[in-house]
XYZ file of C-alpha atoms in Angstrom:
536
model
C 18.388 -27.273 5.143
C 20.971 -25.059 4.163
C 20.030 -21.658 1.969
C 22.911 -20.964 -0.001
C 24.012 -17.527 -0.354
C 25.196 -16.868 -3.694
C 25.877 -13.250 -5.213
C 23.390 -12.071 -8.166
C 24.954 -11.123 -11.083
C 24.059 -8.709 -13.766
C 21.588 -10.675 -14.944
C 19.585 -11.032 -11.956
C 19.895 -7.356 -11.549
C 18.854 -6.363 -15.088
C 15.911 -9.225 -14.191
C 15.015 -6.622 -11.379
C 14.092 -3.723 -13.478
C 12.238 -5.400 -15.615
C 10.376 -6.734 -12.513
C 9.798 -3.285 -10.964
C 7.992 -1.908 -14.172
C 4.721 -3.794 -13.633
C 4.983 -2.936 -9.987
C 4.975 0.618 -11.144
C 2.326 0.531 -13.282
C -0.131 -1.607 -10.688
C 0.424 1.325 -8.532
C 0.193 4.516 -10.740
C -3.021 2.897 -11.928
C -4.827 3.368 -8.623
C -3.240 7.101 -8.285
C -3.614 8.242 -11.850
C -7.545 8.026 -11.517
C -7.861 10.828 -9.245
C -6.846 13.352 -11.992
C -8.672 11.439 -15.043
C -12.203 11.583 -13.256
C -13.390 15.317 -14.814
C -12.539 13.986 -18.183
C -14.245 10.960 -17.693
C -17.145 11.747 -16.369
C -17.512 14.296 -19.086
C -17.570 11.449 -21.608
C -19.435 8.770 -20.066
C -21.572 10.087 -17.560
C -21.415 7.947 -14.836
C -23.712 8.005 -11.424
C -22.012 9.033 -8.323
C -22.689 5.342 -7.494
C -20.973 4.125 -10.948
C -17.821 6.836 -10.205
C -17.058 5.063 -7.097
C -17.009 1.431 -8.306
C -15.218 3.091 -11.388
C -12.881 3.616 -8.729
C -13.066 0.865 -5.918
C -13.597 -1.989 -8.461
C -9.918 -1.991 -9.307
C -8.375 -1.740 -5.702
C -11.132 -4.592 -4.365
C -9.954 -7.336 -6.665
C -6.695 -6.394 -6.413
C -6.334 -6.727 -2.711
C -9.478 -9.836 -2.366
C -6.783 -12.286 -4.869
C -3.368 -11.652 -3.089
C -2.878 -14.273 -1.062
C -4.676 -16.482 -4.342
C -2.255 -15.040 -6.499
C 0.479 -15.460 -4.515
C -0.553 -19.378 -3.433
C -0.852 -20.351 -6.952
C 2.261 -18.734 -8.113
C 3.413 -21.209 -5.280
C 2.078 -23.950 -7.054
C 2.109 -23.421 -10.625
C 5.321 -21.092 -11.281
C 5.798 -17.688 -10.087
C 6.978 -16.379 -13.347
C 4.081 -18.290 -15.534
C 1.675 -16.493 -12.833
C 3.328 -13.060 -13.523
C 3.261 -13.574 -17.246
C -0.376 -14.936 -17.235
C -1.076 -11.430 -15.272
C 0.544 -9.319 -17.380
C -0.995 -10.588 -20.871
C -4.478 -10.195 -18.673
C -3.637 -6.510 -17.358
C -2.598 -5.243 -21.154
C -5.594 -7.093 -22.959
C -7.860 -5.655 -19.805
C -6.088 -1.839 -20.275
C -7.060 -1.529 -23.635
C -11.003 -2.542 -23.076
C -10.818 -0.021 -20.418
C -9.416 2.276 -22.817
C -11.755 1.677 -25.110
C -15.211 1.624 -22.786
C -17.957 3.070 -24.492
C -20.059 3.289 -20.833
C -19.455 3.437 -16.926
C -20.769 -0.145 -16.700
C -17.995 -1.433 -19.204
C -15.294 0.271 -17.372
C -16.538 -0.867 -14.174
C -16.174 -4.722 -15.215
C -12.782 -3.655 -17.519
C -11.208 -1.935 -13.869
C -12.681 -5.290 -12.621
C -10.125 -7.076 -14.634
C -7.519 -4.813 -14.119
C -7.450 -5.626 -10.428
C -7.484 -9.411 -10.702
C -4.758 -9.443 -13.291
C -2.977 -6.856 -11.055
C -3.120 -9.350 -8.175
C -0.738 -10.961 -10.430
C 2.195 -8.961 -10.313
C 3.174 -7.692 -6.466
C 3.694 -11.727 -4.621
C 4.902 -12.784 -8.283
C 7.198 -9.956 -8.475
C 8.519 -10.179 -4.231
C 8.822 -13.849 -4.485
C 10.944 -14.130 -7.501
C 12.876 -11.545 -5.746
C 13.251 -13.500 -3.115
C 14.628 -16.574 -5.057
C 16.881 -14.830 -7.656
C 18.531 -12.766 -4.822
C 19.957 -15.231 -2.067
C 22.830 -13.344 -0.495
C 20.732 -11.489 2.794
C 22.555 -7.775 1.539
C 22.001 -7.972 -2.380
C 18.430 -9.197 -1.343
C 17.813 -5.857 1.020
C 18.923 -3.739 -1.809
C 16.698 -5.551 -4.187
C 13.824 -5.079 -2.145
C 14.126 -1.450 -1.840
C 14.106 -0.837 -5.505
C 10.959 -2.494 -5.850
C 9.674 -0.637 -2.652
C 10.814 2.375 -4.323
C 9.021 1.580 -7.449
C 5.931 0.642 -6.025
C 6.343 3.794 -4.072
C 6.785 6.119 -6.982
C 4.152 4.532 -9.379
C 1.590 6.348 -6.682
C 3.512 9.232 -6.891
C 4.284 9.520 -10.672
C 0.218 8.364 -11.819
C -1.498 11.602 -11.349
C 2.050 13.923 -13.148
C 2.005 10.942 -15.764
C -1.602 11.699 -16.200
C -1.900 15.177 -16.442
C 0.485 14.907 -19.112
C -1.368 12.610 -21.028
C -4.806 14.385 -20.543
C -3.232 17.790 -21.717
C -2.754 16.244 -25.018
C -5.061 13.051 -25.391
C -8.039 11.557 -24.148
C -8.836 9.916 -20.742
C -8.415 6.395 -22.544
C -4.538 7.274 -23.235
C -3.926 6.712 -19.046
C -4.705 2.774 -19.817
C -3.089 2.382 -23.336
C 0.357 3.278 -21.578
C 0.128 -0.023 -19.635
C 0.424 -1.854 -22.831
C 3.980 -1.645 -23.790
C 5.564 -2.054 -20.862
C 3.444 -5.119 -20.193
C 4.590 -6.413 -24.144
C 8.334 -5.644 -22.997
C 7.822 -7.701 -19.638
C 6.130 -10.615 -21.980
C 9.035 -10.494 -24.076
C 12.233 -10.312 -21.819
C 10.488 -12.038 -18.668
C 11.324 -15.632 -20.271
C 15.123 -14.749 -21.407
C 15.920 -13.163 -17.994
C 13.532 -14.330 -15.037
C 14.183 -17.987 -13.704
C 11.251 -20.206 -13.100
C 10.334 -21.265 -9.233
C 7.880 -23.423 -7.813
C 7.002 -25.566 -5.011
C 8.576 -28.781 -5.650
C 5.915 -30.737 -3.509
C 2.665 -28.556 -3.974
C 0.009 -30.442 -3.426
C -3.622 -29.522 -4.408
C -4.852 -26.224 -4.775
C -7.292 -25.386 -2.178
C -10.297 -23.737 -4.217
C -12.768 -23.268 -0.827
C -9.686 -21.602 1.036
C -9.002 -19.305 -1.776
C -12.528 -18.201 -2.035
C -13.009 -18.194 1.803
C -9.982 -15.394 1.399
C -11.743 -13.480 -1.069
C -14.953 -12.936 0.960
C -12.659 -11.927 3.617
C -10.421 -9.780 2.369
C -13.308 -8.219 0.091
C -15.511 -7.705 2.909
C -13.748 -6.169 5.669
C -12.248 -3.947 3.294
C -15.845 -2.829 1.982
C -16.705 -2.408 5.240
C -13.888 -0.575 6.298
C -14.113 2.061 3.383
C -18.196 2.312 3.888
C -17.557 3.400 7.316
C -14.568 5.881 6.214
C -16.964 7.310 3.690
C -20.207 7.321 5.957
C -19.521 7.126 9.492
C -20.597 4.517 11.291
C -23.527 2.664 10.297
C -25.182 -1.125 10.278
C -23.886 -1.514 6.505
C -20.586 -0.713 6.917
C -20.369 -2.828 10.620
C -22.411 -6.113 9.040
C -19.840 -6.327 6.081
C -16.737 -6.121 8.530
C -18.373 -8.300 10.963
C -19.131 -11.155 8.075
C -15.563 -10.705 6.952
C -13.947 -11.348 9.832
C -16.184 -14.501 10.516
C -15.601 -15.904 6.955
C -11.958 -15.130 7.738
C -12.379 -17.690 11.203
C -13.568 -19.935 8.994
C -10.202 -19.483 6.324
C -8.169 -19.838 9.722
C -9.922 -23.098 10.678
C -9.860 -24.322 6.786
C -6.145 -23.472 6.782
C -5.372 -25.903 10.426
C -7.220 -28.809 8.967
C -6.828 -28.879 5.122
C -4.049 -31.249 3.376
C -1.991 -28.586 1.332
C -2.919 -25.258 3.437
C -2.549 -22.043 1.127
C -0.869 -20.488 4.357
C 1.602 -21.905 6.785
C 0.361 -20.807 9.997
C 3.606 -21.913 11.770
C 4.748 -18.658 10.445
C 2.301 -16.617 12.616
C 3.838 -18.144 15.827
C 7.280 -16.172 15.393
C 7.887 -12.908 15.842
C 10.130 -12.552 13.350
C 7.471 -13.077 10.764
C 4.210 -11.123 12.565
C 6.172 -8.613 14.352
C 7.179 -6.863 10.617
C 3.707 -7.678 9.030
C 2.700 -5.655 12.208
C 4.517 -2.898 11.388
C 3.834 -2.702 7.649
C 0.355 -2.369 8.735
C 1.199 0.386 11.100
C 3.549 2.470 8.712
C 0.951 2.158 6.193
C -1.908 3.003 8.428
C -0.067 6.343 9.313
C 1.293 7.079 5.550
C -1.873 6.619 3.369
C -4.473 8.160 5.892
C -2.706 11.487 6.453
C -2.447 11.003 2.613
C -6.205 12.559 2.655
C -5.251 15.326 4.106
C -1.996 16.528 2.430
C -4.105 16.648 -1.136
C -6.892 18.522 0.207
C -4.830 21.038 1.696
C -2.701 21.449 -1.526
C -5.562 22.048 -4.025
C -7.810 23.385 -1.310
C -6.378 26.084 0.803
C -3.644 26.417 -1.178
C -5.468 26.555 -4.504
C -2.997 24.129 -6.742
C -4.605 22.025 -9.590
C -4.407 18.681 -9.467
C -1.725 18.529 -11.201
C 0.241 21.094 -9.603
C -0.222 19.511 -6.160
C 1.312 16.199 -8.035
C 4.399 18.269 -8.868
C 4.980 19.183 -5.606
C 4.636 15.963 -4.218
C 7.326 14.458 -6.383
C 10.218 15.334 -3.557
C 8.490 13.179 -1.158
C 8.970 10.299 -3.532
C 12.438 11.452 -4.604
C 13.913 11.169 -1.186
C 12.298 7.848 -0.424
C 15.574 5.867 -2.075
C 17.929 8.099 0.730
C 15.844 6.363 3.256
C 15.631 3.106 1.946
C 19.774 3.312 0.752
C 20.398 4.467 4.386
C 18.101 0.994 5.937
C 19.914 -1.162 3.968
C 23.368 -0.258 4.530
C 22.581 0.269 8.303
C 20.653 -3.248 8.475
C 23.798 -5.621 8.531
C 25.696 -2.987 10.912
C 22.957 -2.636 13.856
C 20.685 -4.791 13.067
C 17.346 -4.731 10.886
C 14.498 -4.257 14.414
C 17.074 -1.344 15.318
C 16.801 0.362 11.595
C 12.869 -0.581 11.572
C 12.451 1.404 15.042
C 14.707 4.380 13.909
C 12.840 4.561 10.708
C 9.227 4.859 12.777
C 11.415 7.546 14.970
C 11.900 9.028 11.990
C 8.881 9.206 9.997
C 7.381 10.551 13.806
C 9.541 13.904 13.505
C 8.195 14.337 10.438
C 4.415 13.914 12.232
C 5.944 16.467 14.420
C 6.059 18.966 11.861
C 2.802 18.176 10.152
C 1.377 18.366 13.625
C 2.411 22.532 13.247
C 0.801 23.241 10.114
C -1.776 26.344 10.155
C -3.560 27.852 7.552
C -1.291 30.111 6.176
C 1.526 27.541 6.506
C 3.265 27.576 2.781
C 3.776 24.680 0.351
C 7.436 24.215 1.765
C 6.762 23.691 5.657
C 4.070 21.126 4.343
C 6.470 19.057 1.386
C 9.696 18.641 3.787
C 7.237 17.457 6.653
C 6.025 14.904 4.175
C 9.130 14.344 2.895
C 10.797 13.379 6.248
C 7.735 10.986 6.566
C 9.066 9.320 3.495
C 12.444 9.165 4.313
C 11.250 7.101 7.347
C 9.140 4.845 6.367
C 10.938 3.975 3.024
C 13.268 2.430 5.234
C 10.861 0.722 7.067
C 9.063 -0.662 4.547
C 12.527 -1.966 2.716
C 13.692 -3.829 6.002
C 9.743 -5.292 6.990
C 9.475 -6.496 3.640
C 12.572 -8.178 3.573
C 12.360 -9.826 6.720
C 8.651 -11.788 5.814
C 10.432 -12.506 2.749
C 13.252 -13.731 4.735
C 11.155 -15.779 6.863
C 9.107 -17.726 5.154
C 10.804 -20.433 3.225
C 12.332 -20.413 0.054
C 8.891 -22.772 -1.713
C 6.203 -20.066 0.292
C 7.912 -17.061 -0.559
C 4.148 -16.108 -2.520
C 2.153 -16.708 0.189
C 4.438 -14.498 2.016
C 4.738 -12.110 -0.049
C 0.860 -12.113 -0.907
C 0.244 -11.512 3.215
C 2.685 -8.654 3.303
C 0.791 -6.830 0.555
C -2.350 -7.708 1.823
C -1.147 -6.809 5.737
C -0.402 -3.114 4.233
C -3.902 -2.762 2.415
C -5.340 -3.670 5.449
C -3.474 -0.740 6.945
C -4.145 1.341 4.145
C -7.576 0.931 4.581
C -7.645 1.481 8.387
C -5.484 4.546 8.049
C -8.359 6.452 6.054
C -11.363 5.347 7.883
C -10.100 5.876 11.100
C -7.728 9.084 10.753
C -10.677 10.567 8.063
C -13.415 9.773 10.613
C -11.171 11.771 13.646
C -10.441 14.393 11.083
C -14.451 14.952 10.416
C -15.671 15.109 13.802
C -12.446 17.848 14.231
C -13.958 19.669 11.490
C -17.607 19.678 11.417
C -17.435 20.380 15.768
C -15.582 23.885 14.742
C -17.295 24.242 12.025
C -20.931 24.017 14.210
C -19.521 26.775 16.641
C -17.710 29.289 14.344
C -19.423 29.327 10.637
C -20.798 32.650 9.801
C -24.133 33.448 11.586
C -25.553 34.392 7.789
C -26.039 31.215 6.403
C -29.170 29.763 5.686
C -29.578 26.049 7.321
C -28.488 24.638 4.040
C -25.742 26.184 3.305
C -24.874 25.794 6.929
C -25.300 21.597 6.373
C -22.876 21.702 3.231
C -20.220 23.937 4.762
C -20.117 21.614 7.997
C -19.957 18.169 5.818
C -16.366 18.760 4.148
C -14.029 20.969 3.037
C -14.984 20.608 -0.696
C -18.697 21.039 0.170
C -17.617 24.559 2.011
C -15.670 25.828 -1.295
C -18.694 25.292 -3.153
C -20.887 26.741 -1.323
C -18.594 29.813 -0.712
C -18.475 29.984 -4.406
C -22.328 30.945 -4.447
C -21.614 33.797 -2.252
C -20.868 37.205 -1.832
C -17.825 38.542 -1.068
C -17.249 39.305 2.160
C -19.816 36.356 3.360
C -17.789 33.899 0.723
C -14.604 34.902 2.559
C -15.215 34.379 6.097
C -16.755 30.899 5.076
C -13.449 30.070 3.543
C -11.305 31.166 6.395
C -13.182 29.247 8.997
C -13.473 26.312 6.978
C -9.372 26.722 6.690
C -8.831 26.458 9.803
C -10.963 23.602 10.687
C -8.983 21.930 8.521
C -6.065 23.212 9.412
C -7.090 21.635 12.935
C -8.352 18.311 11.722
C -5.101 18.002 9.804
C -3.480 18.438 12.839
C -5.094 16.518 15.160
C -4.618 13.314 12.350
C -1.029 14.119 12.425
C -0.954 13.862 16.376
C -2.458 10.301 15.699
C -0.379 9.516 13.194
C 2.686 10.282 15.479
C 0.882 8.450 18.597
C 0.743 4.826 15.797
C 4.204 5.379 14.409
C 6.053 6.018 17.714
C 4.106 3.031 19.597
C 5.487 0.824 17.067
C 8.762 2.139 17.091
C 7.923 1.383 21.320
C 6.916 -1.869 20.212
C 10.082 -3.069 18.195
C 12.438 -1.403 21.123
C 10.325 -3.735 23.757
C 10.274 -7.247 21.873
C 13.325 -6.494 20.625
C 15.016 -6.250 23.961
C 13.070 -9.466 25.373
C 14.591 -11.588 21.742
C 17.999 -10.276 22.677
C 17.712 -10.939 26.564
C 16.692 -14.871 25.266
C 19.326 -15.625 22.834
C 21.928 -13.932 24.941
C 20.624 -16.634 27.709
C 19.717 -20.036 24.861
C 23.039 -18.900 22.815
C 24.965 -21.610 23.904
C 22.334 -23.947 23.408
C 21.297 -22.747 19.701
C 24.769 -22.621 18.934
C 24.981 -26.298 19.799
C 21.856 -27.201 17.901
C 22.258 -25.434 14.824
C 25.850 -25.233 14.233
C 27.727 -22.410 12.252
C 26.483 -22.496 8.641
C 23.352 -24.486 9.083
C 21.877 -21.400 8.186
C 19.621 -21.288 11.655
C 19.859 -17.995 12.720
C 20.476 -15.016 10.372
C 23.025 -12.034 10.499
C 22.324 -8.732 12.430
C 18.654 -10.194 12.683
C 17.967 -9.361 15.767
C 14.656 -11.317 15.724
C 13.811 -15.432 16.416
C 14.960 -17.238 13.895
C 12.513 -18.586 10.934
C 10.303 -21.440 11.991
C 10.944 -24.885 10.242
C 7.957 -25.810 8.048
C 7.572 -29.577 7.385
């Protein structure tokens, strides 16, 4: 069946910016935390246990009801879905707002994330229908790459603001108007889609994805936190079993939530592949960069926000320069130079010492950014690309959830190199003066080793601090090396599948061309990649 390919007009482009505000919001909500904790542990006095679900309960849901969300806005209607999620997230900010105990805000997070699930495969897969011409679609994408991008980067200057002149509740409350103005304009500008032959909602597959999702991810971030240990293992283990079972459910069931046709192309699980990868590399050096801001170089929290504003302001040149390049040499070429790209900045990171200043460390990171903007603007256009026009949520939903998978991966398995770096040099060099316990603190992290400094004197305090600097300095190092080693392999990876999809349609041209004639809308321009697989 022919996709037509008509231009968007202003409309449709005044329909994206209202779409990208929720996006922005969803993302500054998981960033803007890490500078409201003093203040609200100060008020509610939470357990160390109750901080971290305070934390975790929010990015859990969120990522456990993607590929829900993102099936039922399949079903139901992608923009009643979004709308339904954004009347949830408002009512759910203000009760957070408004908690009067750890407990309460645990559940009101809770909320947060599920009506947050909402808003990303709503958001991509009316994207994807409002914008059919390939190029107005690319650009479209990047802006709402861009704005998820710079919610994470914006939530903790945002924040400070708000906490130098209100109280920790006020981070919440701003969620409220934007969400009324998307309730209001979403029905005058955002055009309804749906599956016109749904079928039945598959409630065990849905809540087989949950476990999955919710498990692994546990898992993952137990062991990231911990080390290794039977928890941490069991949970991943028992996710990835209840995810067989999701695959099997999804062969056999009537109406499948997924189309796992899609899987058997590389067009659509080479990019989820590489969102994985990009975001593996991006978010777990992300551990390091803010330590070594407010750390060694002794910036507040919100100073070290400031500074990492320029790696979100040059994300658009990367994403502007993708997009434009995309139709010329086609989108695996601009995916590989953007992973070449984000590598040099690795490079760089990969030099950093302790007395390295603030600028050495921001245009590292900001090179990073410039390269995997890009890549993330041409990956998620091509899933959305290849799935068909009636599954763009699903699609949508699995490349969210392929780059919280990532996400997740990056920081346990870059923060779990970066530990054994440290604590090894930190066993052989600490100073010879400290009594076993200080000793166990000082090797555990950085943190622990500026506290215990603190206690002190002098000249003892100061020698700690330097050799705990340049552990760090080390283990920051060596997580940039491995950063560089994931981002070039993929960029390896495209270059090599790239050439063997190139080698086979230069040898089945005639063939396809035969088969699919001009304008059947079989193969798409500057691709590069198979084409999409038919779905019955």
């Amino acid at each position: 069946m022919t996709e037509e390919s008509e231009r968007a007009g202003a409309r449709q482009w005044i329909g994206l910016a209202v779409l990208v505000l929720p996006c922005v919001l969803a993302s500054m909500d998981m960033s803007v935390m890490f500078v409201t904790l003093p203040s609200l542990t100060a008020d509610l006095h939470p357990s160390s246990a109750e901080l971290l679900w305070i934390m975790d309960s929010y990015g859990f849901l969120l990522a456990g009801l993607l590929i829900t969300m993102g099936t039922l806005g399949d079903r139901i209607g992608r923009r009643r879905v979004l709308l339904i999620g954004a009347a949830a997230f408002g009512l759910a900010s203000i009760l957070a707002a408004y908690s009067t105990g750890p407990e309460t805000l645990i559940a009101t997070r809770a909320l947060m994330g599920i009506a947050g699930s909402t808003l990303a495969p709503s958001t991509l897969s009316l994207i994807r229908n409002m914008f059919s011409d390939e190029r107005q679609r690319a650009t479209a994408v990047g802006v709402w790459t861009a704005g998820f991008a710079g919610g994470a980067v914006v939530g903790p200057i945002i924040g400070g603001l708000l906490l130098e002149h209100f109280w920790w509740g006020s981070v919440f409350l701003i969620n409220v108007p934007v969400m009324i103005l998307l309730l209001v304009l979403g029905p005058l500008l955002l055009p309804e889609y749906r599956d016109p032959e749904p079928g039945r909602f598959d409630l065990l597959g849905a809540l087989l994805s949950l476990v999955a999702v919710l498990a692994v991810i546990y898992g993952i971030k137990t062991t990231a936190e911990h080390g290794f240990a039977w928890p941490g293992a069991v949970c991943i283990a028992a996710g990835l079993g209840v995810g067989a079972l999701f695959v099997r459910r999804q062969r056999t069931a009537a109406h499948p939530m997924i189309d796992l046709a899609l899987f058997r192309t590389r067009r659509f699980n080479l990019p989820l592949l590489i969102d994985a990868l990009a975001t593996f590399a991006m978010v777990g050096f992300s551990l390091f960069n803010w330590q070594f801001m407010q750390l060694v170089l002794g910036m507040s929290p919100f100073e070290s926000a400031l500074w990492s504003l320029p790696t979100f302001l040059v994300m658009p040149v990367g994403i502007a320069l993708a997009t434009a390049m995309a139709p010329r040499i086609g989108k695996p070429n601009v995916m590989a130079a953007g992973l070449v790209v984000a590598a040099a900045g690795y490079v760089a990171l990969a030099l950093i010492e302790t007395d390295s200043s603030i600028v050495h460390l921001v245009s590292a990171l900001a090179v990073v950014s410039i390269g995997i903007g890009g890549v993330s603007a041409v990956v998620t256009e091509v899933i959305l690309s290849a799935a068909p026009p009636e599954r763009a949520g699903a699609a949508s939903a699995l490349a969210e959830t392929s780059a919280e998978f990532g996400g997740a991966l990056g920081i346990a398995v870059l923060g779990s190199i970066g530990t054994a770096v440290y604590r090894s040099q930190m066993e052989s060099q600490a100073p010879a003066d400290l009594t076993p316990e200080q000793r166990a603190g000082a090797e555990e992290t950085l943190g622990a080793a500026a506290e215990t400094a603190a206690a002190l004197p002098h000249r003892t305090a100061e020698a700690l601090r330097r050799v705990a600097f340049d552990a760090f300095s080390h283990e920051m190092r060596i997580a940039a090396v491995a950063a560089l080693v994931v981002t070039a392999g993929g960029a390896i990876l495209i270059a090599t599948l790239l050439r063997g999809a190139q080698a086979a349609r230069t040898h089945g041209c005639a063939a396809e061309d035969a088969e699919h004639p001009a304008g059947s809308g079989r193969r798409d321009e500057a691709d590069g990649l198979p084409a999409r697989t038919p779905t019955s």
